PDB file of C-alpha atoms and ligand atoms in Angstrom:
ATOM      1  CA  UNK A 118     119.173  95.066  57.594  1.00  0.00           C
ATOM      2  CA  UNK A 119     117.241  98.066  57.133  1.00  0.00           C
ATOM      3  CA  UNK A 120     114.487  98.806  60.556  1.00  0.00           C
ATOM      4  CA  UNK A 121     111.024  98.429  59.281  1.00  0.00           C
ATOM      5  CA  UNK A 122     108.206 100.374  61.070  1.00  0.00           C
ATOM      6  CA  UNK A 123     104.826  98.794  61.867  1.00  0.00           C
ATOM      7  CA  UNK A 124     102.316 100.530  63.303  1.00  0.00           C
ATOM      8  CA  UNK A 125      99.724  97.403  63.155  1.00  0.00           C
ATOM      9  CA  UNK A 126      99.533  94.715  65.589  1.00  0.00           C
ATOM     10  CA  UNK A 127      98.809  91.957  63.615  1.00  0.00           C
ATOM     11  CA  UNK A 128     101.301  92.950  60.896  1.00  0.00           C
ATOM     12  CA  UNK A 129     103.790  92.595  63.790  1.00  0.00           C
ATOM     13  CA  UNK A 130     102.715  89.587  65.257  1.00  0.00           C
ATOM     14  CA  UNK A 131     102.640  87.787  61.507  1.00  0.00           C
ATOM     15  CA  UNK A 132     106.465  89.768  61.282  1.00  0.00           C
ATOM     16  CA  UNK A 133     107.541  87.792  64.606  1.00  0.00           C
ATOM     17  CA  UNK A 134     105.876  84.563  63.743  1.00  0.00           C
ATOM     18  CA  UNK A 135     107.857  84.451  60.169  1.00  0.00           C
ATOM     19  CA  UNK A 136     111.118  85.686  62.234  1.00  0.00           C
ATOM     20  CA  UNK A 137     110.295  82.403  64.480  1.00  0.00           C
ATOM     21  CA  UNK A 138     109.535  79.899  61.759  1.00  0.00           C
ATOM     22  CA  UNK A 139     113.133  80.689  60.157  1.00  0.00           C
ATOM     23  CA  UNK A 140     114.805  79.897  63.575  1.00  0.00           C
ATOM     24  CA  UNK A 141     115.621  84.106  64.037  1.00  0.00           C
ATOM     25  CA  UNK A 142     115.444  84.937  67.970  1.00  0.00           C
ATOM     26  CA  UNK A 143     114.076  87.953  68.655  1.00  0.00           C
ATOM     27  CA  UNK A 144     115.225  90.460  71.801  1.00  0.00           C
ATOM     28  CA  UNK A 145     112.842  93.094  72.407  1.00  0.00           C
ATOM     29  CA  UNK A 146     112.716  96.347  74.253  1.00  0.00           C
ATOM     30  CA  UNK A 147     109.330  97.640  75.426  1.00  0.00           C
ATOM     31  CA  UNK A 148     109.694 101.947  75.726  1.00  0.00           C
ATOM     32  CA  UNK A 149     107.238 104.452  75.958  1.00  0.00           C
ATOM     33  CA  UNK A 150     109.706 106.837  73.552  1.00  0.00           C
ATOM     34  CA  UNK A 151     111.201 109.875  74.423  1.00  0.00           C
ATOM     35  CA  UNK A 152     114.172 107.560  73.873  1.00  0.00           C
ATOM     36  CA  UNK A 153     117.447 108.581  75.546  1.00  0.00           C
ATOM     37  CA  UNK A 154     120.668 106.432  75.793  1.00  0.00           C
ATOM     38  CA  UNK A 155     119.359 104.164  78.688  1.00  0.00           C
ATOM     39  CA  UNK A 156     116.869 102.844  75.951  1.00  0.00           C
ATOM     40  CA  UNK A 157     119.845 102.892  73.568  1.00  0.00           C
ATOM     41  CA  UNK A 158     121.516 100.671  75.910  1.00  0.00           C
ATOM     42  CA  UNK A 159     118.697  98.334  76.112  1.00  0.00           C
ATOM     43  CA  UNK A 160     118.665  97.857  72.245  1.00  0.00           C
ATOM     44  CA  UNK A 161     122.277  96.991  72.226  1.00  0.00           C
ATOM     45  CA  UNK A 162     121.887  94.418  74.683  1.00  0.00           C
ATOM     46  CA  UNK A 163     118.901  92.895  72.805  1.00  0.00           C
ATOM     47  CA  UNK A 164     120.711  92.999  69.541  1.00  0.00           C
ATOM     48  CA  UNK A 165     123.812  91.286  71.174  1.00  0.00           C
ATOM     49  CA  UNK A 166     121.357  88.637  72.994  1.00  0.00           C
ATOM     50  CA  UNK A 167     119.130  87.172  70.029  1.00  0.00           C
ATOM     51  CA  UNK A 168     119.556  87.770  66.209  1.00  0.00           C
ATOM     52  CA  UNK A 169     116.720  90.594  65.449  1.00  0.00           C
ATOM     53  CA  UNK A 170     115.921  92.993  68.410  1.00  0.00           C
ATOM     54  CA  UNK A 171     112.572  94.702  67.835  1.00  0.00           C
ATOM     55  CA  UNK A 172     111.936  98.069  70.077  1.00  0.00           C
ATOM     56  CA  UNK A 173     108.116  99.373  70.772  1.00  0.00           C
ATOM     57  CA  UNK A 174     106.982 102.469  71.219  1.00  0.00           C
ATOM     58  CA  UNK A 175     103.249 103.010  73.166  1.00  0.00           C
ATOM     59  CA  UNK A 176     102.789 105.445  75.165  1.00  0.00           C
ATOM     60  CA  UNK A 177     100.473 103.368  77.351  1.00  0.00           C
ATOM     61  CA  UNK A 178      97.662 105.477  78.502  1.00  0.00           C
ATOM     62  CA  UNK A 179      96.312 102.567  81.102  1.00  0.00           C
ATOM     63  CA  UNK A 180      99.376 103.077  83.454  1.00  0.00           C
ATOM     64  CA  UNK A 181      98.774 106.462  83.859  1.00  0.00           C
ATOM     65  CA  UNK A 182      96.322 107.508  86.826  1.00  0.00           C
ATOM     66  CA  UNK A 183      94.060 110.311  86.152  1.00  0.00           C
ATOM     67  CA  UNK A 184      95.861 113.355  87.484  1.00  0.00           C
ATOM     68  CA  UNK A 185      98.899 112.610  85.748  1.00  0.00           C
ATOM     69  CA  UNK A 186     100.976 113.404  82.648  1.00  0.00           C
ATOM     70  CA  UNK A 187      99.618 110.992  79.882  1.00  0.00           C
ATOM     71  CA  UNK A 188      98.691 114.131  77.580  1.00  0.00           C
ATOM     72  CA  UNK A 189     102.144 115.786  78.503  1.00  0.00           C
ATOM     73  CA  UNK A 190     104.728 112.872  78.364  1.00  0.00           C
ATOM     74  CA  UNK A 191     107.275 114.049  75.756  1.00  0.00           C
ATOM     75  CA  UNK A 192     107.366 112.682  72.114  1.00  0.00           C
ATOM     76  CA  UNK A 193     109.163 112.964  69.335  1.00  0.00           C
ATOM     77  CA  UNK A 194     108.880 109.970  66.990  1.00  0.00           C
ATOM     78  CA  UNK A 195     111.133 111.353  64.005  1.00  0.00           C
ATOM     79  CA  UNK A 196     114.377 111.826  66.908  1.00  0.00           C
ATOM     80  CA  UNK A 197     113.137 108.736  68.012  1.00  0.00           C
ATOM     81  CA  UNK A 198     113.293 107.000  65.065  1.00  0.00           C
ATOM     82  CA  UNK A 199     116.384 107.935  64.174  1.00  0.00           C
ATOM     83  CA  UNK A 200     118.076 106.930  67.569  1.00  0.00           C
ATOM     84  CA  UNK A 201     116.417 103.294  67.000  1.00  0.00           C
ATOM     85  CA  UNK A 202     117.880 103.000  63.606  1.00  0.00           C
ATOM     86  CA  UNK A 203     121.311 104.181  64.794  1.00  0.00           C
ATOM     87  CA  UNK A 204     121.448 101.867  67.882  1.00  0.00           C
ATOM     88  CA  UNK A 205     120.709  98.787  65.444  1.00  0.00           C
ATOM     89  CA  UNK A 206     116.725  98.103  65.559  1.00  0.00           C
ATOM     90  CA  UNK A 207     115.178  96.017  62.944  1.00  0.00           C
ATOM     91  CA  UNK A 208     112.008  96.515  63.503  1.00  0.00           C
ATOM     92  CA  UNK A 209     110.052  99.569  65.299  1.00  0.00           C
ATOM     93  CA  UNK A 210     106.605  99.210  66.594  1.00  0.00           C
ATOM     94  CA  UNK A 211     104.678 102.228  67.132  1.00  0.00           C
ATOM     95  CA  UNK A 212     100.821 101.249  67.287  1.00  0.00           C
ATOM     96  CA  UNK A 213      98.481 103.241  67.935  1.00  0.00           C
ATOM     97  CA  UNK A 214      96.196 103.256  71.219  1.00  0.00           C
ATOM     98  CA  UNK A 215      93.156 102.921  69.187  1.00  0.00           C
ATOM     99  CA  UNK A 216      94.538  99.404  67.864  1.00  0.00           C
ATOM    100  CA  UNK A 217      95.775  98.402  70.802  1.00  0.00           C
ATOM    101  CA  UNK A 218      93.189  99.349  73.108  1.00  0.00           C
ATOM    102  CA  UNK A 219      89.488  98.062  71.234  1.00  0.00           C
ATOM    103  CA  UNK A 220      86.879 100.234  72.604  1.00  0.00           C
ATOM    104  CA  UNK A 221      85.437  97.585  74.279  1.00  0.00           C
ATOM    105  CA  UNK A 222      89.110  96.227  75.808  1.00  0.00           C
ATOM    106  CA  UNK A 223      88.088  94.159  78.736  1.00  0.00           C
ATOM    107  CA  UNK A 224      90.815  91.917  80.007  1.00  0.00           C
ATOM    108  CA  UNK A 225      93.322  93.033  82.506  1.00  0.00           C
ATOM    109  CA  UNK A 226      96.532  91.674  83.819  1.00  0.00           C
ATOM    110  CA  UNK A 227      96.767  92.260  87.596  1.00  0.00           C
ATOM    111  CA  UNK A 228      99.436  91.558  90.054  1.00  0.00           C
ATOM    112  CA  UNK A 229      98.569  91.161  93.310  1.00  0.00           C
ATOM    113  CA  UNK A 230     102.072  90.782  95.809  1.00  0.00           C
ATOM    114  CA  UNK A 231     104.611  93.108  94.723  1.00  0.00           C
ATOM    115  CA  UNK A 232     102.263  95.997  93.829  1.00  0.00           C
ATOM    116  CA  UNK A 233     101.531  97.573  97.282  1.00  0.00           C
ATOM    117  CA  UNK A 234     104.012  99.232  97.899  1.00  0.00           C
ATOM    118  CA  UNK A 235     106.903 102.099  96.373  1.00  0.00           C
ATOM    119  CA  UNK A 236     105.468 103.410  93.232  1.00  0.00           C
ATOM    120  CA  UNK A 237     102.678 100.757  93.509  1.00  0.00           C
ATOM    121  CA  UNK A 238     101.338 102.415  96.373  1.00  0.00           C
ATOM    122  CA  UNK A 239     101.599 106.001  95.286  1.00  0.00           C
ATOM    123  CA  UNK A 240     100.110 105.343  91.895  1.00  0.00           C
ATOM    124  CA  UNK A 241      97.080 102.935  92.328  1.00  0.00           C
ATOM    125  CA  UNK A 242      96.606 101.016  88.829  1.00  0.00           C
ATOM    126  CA  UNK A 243     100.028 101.817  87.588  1.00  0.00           C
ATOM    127  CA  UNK A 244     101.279  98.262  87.243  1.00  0.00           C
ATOM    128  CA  UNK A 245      97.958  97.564  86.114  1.00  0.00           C
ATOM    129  CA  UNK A 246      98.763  99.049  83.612  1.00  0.00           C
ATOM    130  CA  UNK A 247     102.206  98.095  83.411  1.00  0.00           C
ATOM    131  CA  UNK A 248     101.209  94.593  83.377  1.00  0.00           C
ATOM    132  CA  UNK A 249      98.675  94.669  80.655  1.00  0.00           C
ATOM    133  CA  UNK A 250     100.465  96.338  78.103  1.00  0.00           C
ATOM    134  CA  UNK A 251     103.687  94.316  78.515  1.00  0.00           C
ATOM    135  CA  UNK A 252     101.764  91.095  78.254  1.00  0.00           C
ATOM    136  CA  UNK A 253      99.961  92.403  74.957  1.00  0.00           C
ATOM    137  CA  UNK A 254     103.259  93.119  73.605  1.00  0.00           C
ATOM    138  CA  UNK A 255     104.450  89.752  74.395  1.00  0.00           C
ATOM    139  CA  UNK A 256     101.567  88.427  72.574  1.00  0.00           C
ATOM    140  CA  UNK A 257     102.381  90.534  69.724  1.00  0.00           C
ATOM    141  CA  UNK A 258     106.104  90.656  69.806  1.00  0.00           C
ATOM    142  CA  UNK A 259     106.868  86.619  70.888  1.00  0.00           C
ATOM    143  CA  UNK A 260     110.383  87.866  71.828  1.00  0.00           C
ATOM    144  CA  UNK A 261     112.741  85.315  73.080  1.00  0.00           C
ATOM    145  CA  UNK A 262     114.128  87.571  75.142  1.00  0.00           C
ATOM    146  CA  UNK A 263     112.597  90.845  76.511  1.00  0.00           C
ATOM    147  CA  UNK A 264     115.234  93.460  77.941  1.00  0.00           C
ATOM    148  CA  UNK A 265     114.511  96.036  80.837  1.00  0.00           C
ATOM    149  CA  UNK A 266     116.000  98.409  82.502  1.00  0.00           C
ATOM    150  CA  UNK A 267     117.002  98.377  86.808  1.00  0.00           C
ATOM    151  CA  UNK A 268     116.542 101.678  86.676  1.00  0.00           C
ATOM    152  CA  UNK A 269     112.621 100.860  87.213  1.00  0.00           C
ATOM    153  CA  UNK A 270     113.050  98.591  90.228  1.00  0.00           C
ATOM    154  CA  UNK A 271     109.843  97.401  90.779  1.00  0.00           C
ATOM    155  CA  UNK A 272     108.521  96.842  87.216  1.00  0.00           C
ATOM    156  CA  UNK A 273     111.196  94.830  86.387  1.00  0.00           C
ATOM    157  CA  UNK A 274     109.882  92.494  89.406  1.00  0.00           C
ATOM    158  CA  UNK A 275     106.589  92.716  88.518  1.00  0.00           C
ATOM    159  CA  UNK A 276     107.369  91.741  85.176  1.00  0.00           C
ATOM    160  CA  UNK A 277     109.548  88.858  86.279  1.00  0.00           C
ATOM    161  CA  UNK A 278     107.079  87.756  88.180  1.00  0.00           C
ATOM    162  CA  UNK A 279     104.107  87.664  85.482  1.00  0.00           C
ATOM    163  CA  UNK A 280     106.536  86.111  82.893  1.00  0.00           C
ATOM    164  CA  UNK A 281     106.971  83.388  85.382  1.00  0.00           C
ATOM    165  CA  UNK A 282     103.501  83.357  86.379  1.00  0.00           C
ATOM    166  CA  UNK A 283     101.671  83.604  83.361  1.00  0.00           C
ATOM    167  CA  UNK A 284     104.117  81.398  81.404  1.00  0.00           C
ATOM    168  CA  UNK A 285     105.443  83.791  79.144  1.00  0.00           C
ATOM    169  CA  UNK A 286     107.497  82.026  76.557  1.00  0.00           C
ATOM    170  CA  UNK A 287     110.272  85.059  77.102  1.00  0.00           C
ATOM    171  CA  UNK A 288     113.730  85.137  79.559  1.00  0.00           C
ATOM    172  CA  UNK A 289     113.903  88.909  80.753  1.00  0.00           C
ATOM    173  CA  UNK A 290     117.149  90.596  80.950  1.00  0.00           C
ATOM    174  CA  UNK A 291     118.432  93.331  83.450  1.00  0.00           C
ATOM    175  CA  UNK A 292     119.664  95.759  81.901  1.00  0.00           C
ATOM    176  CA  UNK A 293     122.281  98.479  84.654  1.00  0.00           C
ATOM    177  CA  UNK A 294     120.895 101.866  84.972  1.00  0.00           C
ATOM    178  CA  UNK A 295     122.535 104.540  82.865  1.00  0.00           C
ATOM    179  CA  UNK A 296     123.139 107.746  84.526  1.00  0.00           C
ATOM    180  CA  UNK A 297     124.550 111.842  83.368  1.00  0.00           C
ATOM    181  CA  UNK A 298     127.846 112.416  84.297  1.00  0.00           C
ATOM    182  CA  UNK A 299     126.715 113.792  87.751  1.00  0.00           C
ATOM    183  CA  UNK A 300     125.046 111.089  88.660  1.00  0.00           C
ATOM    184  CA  UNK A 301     121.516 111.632  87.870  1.00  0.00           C
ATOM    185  CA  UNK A 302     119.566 108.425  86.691  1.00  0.00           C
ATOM    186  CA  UNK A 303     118.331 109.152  82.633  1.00  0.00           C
ATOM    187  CA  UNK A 304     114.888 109.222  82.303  1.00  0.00           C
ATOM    188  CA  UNK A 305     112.633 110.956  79.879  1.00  0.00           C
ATOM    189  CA  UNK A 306     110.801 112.623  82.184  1.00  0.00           C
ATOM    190  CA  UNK A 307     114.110 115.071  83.263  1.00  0.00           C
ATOM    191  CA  UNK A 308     112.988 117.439  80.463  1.00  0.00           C
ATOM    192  CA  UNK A 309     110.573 118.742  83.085  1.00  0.00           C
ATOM    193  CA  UNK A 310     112.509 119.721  85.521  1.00  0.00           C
ATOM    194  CA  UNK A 311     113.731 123.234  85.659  1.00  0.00           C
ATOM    195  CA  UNK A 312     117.433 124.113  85.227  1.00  0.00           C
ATOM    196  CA  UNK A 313     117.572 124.692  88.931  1.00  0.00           C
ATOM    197  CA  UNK A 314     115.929 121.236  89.801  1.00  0.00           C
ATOM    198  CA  UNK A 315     118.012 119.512  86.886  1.00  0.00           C
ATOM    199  CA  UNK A 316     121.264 120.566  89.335  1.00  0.00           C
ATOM    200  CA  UNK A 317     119.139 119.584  92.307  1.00  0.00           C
ATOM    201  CA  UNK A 318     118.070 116.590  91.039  1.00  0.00           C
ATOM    202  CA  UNK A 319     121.399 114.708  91.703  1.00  0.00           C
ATOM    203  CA  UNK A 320     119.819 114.331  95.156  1.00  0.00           C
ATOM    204  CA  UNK A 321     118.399 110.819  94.454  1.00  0.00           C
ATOM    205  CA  UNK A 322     121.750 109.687  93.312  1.00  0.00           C
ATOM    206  CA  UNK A 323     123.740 111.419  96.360  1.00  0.00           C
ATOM    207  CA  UNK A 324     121.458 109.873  98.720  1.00  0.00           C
ATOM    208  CA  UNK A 325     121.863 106.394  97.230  1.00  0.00           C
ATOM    209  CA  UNK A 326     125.909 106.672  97.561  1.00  0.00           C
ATOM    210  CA  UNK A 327     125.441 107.582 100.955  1.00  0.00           C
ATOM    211  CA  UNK A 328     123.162 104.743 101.923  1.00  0.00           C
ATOM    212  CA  UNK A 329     125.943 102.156 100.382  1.00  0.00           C
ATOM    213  CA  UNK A 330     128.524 104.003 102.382  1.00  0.00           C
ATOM    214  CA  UNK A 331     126.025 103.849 105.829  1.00  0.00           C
ATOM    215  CA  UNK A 332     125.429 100.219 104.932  1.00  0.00           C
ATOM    216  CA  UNK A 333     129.803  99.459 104.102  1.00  0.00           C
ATOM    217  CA  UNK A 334     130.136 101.101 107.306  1.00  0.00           C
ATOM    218  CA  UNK A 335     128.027  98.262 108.976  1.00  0.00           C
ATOM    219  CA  UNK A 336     124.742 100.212 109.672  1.00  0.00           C
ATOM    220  CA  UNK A 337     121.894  97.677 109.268  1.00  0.00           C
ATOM    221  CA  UNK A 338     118.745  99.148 110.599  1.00  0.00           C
ATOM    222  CA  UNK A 339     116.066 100.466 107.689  1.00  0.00           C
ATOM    223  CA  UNK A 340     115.048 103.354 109.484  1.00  0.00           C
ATOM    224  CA  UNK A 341     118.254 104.866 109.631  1.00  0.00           C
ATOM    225  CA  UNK A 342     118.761 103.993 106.012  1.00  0.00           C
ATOM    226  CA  UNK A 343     115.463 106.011 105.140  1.00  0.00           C
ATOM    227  CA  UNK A 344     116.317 108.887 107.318  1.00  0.00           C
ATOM    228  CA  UNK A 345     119.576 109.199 105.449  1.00  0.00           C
ATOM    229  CA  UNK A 346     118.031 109.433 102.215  1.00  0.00           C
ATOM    230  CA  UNK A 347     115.303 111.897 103.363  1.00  0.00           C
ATOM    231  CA  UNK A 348     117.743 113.695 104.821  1.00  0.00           C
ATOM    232  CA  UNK A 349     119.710 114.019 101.603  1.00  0.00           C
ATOM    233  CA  UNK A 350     116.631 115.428  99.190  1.00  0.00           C
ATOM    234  CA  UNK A 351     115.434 117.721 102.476  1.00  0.00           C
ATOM    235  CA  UNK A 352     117.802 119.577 101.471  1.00  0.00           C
ATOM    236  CA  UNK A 353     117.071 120.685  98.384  1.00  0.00           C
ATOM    237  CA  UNK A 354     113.043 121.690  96.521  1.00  0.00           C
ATOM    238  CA  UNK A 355     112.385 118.413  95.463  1.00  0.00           C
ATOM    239  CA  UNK A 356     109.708 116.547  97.925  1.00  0.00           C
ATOM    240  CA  UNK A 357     110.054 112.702  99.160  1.00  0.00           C
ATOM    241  CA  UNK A 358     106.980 110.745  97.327  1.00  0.00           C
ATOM    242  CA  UNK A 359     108.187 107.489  98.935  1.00  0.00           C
ATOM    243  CA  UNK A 360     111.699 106.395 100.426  1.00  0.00           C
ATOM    244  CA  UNK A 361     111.639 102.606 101.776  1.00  0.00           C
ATOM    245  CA  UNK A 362     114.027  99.653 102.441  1.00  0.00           C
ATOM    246  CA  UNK A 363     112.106  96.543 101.038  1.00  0.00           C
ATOM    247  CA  UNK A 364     113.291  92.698 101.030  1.00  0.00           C
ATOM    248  CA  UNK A 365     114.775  92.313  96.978  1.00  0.00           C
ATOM    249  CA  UNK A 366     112.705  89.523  96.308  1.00  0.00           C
ATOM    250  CA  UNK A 367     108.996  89.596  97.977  1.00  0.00           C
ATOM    251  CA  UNK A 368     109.788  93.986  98.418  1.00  0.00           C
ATOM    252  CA  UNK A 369     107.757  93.918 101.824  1.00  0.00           C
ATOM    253  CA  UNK A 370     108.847  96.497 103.900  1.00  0.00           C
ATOM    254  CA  UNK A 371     111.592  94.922 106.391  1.00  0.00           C
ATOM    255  CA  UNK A 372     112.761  96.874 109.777  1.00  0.00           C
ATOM    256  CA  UNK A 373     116.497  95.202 109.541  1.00  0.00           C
ATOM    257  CA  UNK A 374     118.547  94.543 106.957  1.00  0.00           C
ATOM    258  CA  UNK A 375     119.328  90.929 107.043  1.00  0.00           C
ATOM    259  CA  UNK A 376     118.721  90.044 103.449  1.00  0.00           C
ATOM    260  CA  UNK A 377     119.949  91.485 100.089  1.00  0.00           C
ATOM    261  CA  UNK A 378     117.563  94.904 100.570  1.00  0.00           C
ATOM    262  CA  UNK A 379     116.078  97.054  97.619  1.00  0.00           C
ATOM    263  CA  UNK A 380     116.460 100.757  98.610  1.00  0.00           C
ATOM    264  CA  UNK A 381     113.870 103.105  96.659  1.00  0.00           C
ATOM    265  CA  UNK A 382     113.071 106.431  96.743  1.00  0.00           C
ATOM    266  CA  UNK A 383     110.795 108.595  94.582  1.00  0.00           C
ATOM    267  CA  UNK A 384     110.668 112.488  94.505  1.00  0.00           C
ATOM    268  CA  UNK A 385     108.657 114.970  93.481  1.00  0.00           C
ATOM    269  CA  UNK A 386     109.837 117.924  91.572  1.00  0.00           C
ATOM    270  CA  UNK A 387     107.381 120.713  90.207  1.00  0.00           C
ATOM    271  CA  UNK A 388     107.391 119.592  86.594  1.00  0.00           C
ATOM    272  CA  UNK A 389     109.078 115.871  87.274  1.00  0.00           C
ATOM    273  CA  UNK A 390     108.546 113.049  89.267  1.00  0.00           C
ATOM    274  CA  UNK A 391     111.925 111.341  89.738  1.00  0.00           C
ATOM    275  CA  UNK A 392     113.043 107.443  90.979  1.00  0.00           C
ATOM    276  CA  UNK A 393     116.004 106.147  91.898  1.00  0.00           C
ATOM    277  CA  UNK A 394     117.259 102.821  93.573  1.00  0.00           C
ATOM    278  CA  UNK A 395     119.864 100.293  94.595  1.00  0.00           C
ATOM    279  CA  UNK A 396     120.332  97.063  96.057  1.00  0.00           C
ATOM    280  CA  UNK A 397     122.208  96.383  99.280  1.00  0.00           C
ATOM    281  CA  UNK A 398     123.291  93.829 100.461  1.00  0.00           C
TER     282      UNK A 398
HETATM  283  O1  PAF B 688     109.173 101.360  81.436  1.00  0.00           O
HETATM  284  C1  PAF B 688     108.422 101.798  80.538  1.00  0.00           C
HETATM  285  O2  PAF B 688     108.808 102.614  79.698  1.00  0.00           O
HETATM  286  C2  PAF B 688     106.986 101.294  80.475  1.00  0.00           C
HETATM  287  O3  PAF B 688     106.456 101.087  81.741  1.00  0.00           O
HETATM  288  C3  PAF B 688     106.815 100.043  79.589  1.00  0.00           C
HETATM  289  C4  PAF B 688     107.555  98.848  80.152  1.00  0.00           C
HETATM  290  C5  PAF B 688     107.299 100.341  78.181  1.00  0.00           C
HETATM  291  C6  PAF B 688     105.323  99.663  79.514  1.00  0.00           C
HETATM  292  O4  PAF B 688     104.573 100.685  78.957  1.00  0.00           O
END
């Protein structure tokens, strides 16, 4: 099948709701573009989990706060395009923010547990945002199955969480993070960093081995976990936006590691701000 592009809404809602009526599932990868093979990885899994797998593109201006880089988030729809078609899309929806944001938009979908802390925390309205969009898309998409990376710790719980909440007719799948040779977790945002930060950058993915070897080793108090990972990116320019140990499930901040634990860490760079994570336990 040949990947159609629709850039409106309602053409792609009436797409999914023929898709639906001739008994065609439909897996579906929410991106911001930029595309890079984590998201490449997400469309395989979608196209090997339901018959049709449908990938958006939107960068979402409402889950960016105001001194951040909506304007300066890289795009490049043609590469993208291209990557979508090669990984196996059907369909690619690129809308624009003027359709999917009226200019009298109103509703919004907040959640109000999981959201005050890690990136919650150090980007107020970010989930917000997060949480809007992704139900909109739902709406638009009606995706049996909706696939998202681990990479993103605590959107993927978020979104788990308003799926179940809200009743979204959709399963969500984890989807591993993908990482560079050296380590380093991909994300579209590494074109910012600068070639020395790019080989400093491995930081966040040193500091998580070392935190599964501390924790192998039998070491079970958080504050020793955290100190381990600051200690890791002290060491090179990149600064420590957030490092925490948080329960997996409810991610409140917990002082021994008992439970399965969700180590995250976020860290600034002068062009990029990086995040990284793993589970213990
Ligand atoms: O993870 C992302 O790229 C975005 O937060 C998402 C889920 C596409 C919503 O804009």
């Amino acid at each position: 099948m040949n990947m159609k592009i629709i850039q409106s809404p309602e053409e792609m809602q009436k797409q999914a709701r023929l898709l639906i009526r001739s008994g065609i599932s439909i897996g579906f990868v929410p991106t911001m573009g930029f595309l890079h093979e984590g998201h490449l990885s997400l469309i395989r899994i979608a196209k090997e989990s339901a018959d049709v797998a449908v990938v958006s593109i939107f960068v979402n201006p409402s889950q960016f706060g105001p001194n951040e880089d909506l304007d300066a988030y890289p795009r490049d729809f043609e590469r993208d395009e291209k990557l979508c078609r090669d990984a196996g899309a059907d369909f690619l929806f690129y809308p624009s923010v003027s359709t999917m944001y009226l200019n009298d938009h109103s509703i919004w979908v907040s959640e109000e547990s999981l959201t005050g802390v890690l990136c919650g925390a150090s980007r107020p309205g970010h989930f917000r945002g997060v949480c809007t969009i992704v139900a909109k898309l739902l709406n638009i998409v009606q995706p049996d199955v909706m696939v998202l990376g681990e990479k993103d710790a605590q959107q993927l719980r978020i979104l788990r969480r308003m799926v179940r909440d809200l009743n979204c007719p959709a399963t969500i799948i984890a989807a591993p993070t993908i990482r560079e040779p050296d380590g380093l977790a991909m994300s579209s945002r590494n074109k910012y960093l600068t070639p020395d930060e790019r080989a400093e950058a491995v930081c966040l993915f040193k500091s998580i081995e070392k935190v599964k070897e501390l924790f192998a080793n039998g070491e079970r108090d958080a504050e020793k976990i955290k100190t381990a990972v600051r200690s890791v990116i002290e060491k090179t320019s990149g600064r420590v936006d957030y490092a925490e140990v948080v329960d997996n499930e409810t991610l409140r901040l917990v002082q021994t590691l008992e439970k399965p634990v969700l180590v995250a860490l976020a860290v600034k760079f002068s062009g990029a701000r990086l995040i990284d994570n793993t589970v213990l336990g």
